[in-house]
Coordinates of C-alpha atoms in Angstrom, one line a residue:
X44 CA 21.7 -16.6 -15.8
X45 CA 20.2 -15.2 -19.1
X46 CA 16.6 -15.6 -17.9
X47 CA 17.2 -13.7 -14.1
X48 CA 14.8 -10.6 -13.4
X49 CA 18.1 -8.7 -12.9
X50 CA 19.4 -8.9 -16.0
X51 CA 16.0 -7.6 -18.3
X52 CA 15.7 -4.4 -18.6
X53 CA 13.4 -2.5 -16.9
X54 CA 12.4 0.9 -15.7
X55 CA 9.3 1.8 -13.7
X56 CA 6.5 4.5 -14.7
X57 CA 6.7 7.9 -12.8
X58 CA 4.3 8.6 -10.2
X59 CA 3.7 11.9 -8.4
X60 CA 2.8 12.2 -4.7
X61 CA 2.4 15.6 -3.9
X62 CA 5.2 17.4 -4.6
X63 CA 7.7 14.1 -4.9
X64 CA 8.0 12.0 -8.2
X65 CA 9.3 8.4 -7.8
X66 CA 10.0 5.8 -10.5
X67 CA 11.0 7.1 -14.2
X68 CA 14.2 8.4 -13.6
X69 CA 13.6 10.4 -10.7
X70 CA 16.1 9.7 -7.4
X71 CA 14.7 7.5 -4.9
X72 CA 12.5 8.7 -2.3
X73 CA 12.9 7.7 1.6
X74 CA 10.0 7.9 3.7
X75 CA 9.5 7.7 7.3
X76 CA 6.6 6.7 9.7
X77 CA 5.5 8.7 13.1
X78 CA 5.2 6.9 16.2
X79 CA 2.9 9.5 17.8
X80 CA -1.0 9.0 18.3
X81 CA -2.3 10.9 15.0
X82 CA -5.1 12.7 16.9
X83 CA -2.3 14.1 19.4
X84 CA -2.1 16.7 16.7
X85 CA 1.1 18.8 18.4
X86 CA 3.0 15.9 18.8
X87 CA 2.5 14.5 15.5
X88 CA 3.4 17.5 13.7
X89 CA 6.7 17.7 16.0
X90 CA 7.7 14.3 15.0
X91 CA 6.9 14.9 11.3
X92 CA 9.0 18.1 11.2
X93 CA 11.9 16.3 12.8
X94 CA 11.5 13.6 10.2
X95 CA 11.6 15.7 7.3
X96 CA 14.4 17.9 9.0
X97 CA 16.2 14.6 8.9
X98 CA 15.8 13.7 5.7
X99 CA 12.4 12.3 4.9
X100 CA 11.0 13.3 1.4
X101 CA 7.4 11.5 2.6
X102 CA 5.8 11.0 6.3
X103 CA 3.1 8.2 6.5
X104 CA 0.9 8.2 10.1
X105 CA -1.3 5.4 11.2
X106 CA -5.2 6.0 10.5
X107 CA -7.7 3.5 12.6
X108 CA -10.9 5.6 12.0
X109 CA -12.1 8.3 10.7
X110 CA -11.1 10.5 13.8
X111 CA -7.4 9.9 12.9
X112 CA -8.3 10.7 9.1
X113 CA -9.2 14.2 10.5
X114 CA -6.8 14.5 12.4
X115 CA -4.5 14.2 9.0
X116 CA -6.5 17.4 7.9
X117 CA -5.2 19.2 10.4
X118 CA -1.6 18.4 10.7
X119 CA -1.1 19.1 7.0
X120 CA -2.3 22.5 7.7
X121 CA -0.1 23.0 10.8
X122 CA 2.4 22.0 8.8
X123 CA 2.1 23.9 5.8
X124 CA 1.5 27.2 7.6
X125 CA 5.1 26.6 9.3
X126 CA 6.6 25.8 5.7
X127 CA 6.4 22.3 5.4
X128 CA 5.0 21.2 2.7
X129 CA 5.9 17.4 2.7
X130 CA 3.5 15.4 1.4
X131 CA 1.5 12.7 3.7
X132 CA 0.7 9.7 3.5
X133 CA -2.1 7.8 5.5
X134 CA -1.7 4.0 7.1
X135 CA -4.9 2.4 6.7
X136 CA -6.3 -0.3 9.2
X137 CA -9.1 -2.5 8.4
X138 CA -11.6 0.2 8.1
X139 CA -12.3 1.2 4.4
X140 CA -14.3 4.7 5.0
X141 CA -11.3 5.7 7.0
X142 CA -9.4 5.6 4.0
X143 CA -12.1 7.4 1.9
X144 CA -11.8 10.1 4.3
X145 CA -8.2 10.4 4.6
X146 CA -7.9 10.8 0.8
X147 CA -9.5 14.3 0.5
X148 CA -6.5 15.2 2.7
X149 CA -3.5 13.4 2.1
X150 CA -1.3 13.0 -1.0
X151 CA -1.0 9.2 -0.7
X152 CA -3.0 6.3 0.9
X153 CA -1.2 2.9 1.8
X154 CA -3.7 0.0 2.2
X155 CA -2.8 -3.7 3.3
X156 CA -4.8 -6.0 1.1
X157 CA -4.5 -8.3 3.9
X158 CA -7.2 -7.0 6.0
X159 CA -9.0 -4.0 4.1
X160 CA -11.7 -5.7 2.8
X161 CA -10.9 -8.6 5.3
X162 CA -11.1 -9.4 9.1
X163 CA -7.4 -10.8 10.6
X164 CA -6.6 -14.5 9.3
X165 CA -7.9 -16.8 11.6
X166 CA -5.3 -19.2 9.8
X167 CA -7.9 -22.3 9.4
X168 CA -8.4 -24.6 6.8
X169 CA -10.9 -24.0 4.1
X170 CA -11.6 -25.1 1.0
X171 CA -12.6 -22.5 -2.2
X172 CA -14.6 -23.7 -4.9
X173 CA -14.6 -21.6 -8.2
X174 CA -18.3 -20.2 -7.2
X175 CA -16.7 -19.1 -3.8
X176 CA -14.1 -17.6 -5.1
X177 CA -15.6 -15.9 -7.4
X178 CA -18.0 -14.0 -4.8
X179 CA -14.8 -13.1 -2.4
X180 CA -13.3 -11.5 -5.2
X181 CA -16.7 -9.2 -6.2
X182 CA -16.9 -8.2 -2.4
X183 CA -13.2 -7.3 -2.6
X184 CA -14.1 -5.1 -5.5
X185 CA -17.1 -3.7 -4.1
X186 CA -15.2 -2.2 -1.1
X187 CA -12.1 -1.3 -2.6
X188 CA -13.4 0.6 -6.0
X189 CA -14.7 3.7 -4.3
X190 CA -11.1 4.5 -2.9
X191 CA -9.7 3.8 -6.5
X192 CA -12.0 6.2 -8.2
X193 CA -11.8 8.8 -5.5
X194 CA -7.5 8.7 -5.4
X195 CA -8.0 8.5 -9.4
X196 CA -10.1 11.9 -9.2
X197 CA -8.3 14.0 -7.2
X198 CA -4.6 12.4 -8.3
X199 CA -3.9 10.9 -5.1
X200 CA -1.4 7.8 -4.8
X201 CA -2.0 4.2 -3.1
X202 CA 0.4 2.0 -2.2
X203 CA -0.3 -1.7 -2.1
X204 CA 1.3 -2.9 0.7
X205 CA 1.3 -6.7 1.6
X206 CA 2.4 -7.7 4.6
X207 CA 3.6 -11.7 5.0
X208 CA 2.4 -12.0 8.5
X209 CA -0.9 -10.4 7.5
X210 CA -2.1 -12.4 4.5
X211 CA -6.1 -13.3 4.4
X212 CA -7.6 -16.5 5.2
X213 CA -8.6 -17.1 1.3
X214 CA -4.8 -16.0 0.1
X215 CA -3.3 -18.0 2.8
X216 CA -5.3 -21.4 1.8
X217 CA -4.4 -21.2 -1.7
X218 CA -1.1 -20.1 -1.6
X219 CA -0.3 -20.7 1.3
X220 CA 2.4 -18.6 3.9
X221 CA 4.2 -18.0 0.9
X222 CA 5.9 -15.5 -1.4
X223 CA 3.7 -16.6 -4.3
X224 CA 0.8 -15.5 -1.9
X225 CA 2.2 -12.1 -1.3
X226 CA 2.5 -11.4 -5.3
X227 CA -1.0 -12.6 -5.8
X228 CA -2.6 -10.5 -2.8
X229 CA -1.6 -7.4 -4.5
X230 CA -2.1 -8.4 -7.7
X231 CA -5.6 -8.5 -7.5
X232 CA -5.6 -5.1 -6.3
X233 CA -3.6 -3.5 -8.9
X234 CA -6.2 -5.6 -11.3
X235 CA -8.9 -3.5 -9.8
X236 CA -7.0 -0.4 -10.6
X237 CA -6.0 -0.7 -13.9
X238 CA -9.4 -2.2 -14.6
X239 CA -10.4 1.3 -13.7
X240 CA -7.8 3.3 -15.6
X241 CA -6.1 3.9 -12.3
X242 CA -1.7 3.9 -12.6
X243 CA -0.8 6.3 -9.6
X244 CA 0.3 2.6 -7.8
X245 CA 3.3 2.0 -5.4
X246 CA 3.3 -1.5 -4.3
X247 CA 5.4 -3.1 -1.2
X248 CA 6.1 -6.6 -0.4
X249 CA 7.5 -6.5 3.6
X250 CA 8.8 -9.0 5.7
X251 CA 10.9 -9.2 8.9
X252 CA 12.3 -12.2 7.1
X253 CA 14.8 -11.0 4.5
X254 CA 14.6 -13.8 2.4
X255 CA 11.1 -14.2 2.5
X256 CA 11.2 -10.1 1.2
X257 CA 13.3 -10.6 -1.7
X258 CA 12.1 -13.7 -2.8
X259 CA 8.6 -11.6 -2.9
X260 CA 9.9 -8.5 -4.7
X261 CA 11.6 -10.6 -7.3
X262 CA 9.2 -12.7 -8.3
X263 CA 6.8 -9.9 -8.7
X264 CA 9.1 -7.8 -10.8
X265 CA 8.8 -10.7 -12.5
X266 CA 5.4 -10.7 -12.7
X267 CA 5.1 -7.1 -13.4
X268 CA 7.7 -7.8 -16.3
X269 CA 5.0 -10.6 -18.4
X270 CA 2.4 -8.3 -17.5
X271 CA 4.2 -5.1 -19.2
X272 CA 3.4 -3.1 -16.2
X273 CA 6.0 -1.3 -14.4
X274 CA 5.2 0.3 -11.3
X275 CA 7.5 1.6 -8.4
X276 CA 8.2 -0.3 -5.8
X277 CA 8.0 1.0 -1.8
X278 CA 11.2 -1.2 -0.5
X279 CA 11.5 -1.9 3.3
X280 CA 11.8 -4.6 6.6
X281 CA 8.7 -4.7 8.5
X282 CA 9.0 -5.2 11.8
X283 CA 12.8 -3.9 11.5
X284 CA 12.1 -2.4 15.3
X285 CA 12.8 0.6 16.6
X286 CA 16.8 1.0 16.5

């Protein structure tokens, strides 16, 4: 098919997270995810030495609050003073000034635009007018700029993460439970970003459906691709379980 994503060529930016490049033409990066509680500090940096030991070039850990966020602080330093030096990566839940937090620490933030500047989808019907969308959008902005303009100063990534079970209320009513939705949920972050002069972006587009995930990816590849933009992409199942 002459007109198929796969056959255009295309090659995404570089983008530095701590001491690992992705995208260019650098080798793909794997990352892995702790299962510990990040403020049981020991056992976290256990699990994230074993991870790297294993093979992980990038360890994200699940940040609630701001006790978790300094928690990160701490690990890094326990890790770094027994020679690990793999850069971090903080999971961010709901709570924006957790993430403003964990960004002096780490060397990449991964927000769900889901449910950062919104509450979980309570899935009902609702009808947007151009006025109301309009203001949804400028309170999406207002909490989600300071992180873009503190990652921007001291060169820290973000990943972009949808999730399809975790799509807002507003996404979900326009575009419904949809691939399409997906796309547009994190395009309107990476709008904010670049409206800032912002480019250290990873985005993700997860599923436990594998259909539902490809169909996301490739369509916005394919977005990216009329856009001109070309960022890396964070490929993976959610929900794949733990074996």
């Amino acid at each position: 098919m002459e007109n198929s994503w796969e056959q255009r060529p295309w090659k995404a930016r570089s983008v530095q997270i701590g001491r690992v490049s992705i995208g260019g033409t650098h080798p793909i990066a794997v990352q892995s995810k702790t299962n510990t509680d990040t403020n049981d500090i020991p056992a976290s940096v256990e699990q994230v030495m074993c991870l790297v030991d294993a093979g992980a070039d990038l360890v994200r850990l699940t940040v609630q609050g701001k006790r978790e966020a300094l928690s990160l602080d701490k690990i890094k330093n326990i890790l770094i003073r027994k020679g690990y030096a793999v850069p971090l990566v903080a999971d961010i839940h709901f709570y924006p000034p957790a993430a403003l937090l964990a960004a002096e620490f780490v060397d990449k933030i991964r927000i769900n635009p889901g449910n950062f500047a919104d509450k979980r989808a309570s899935f009902k019907q609702e009808s947007y007018t151009i006025e109301k969308w309009a203001r949804e959008k400028k309170r999406l902005e207002e909490k989600f700029t300071p992180l873009v303009l503190l990652c921007k100063k001291r060169g820290v990534a973000l990943r972009i993460g949808a999730n399809h079970g975790s799509l807002s209320d507003r996404i979900l009513n326009a575009y419904g439970d949809t691939p399409k939705g997906m796309v547009e949920s994190v395009i309107e972050f990476a709008e904010i970003c670049r409206k800032h002069d912002y480019h250290q972006l990873v985005f993700s587009l997860k599923s436990s459906n594998p259909l539902v995930m490809l169909a996301a990816y490739r369509l916005f590849v394919a977005t990216m691709q009329e856009r001109g933009w070309a960022y890396p992409l964070h490929v993976g199942v959610t929900e794949a379980g733990a074996r």
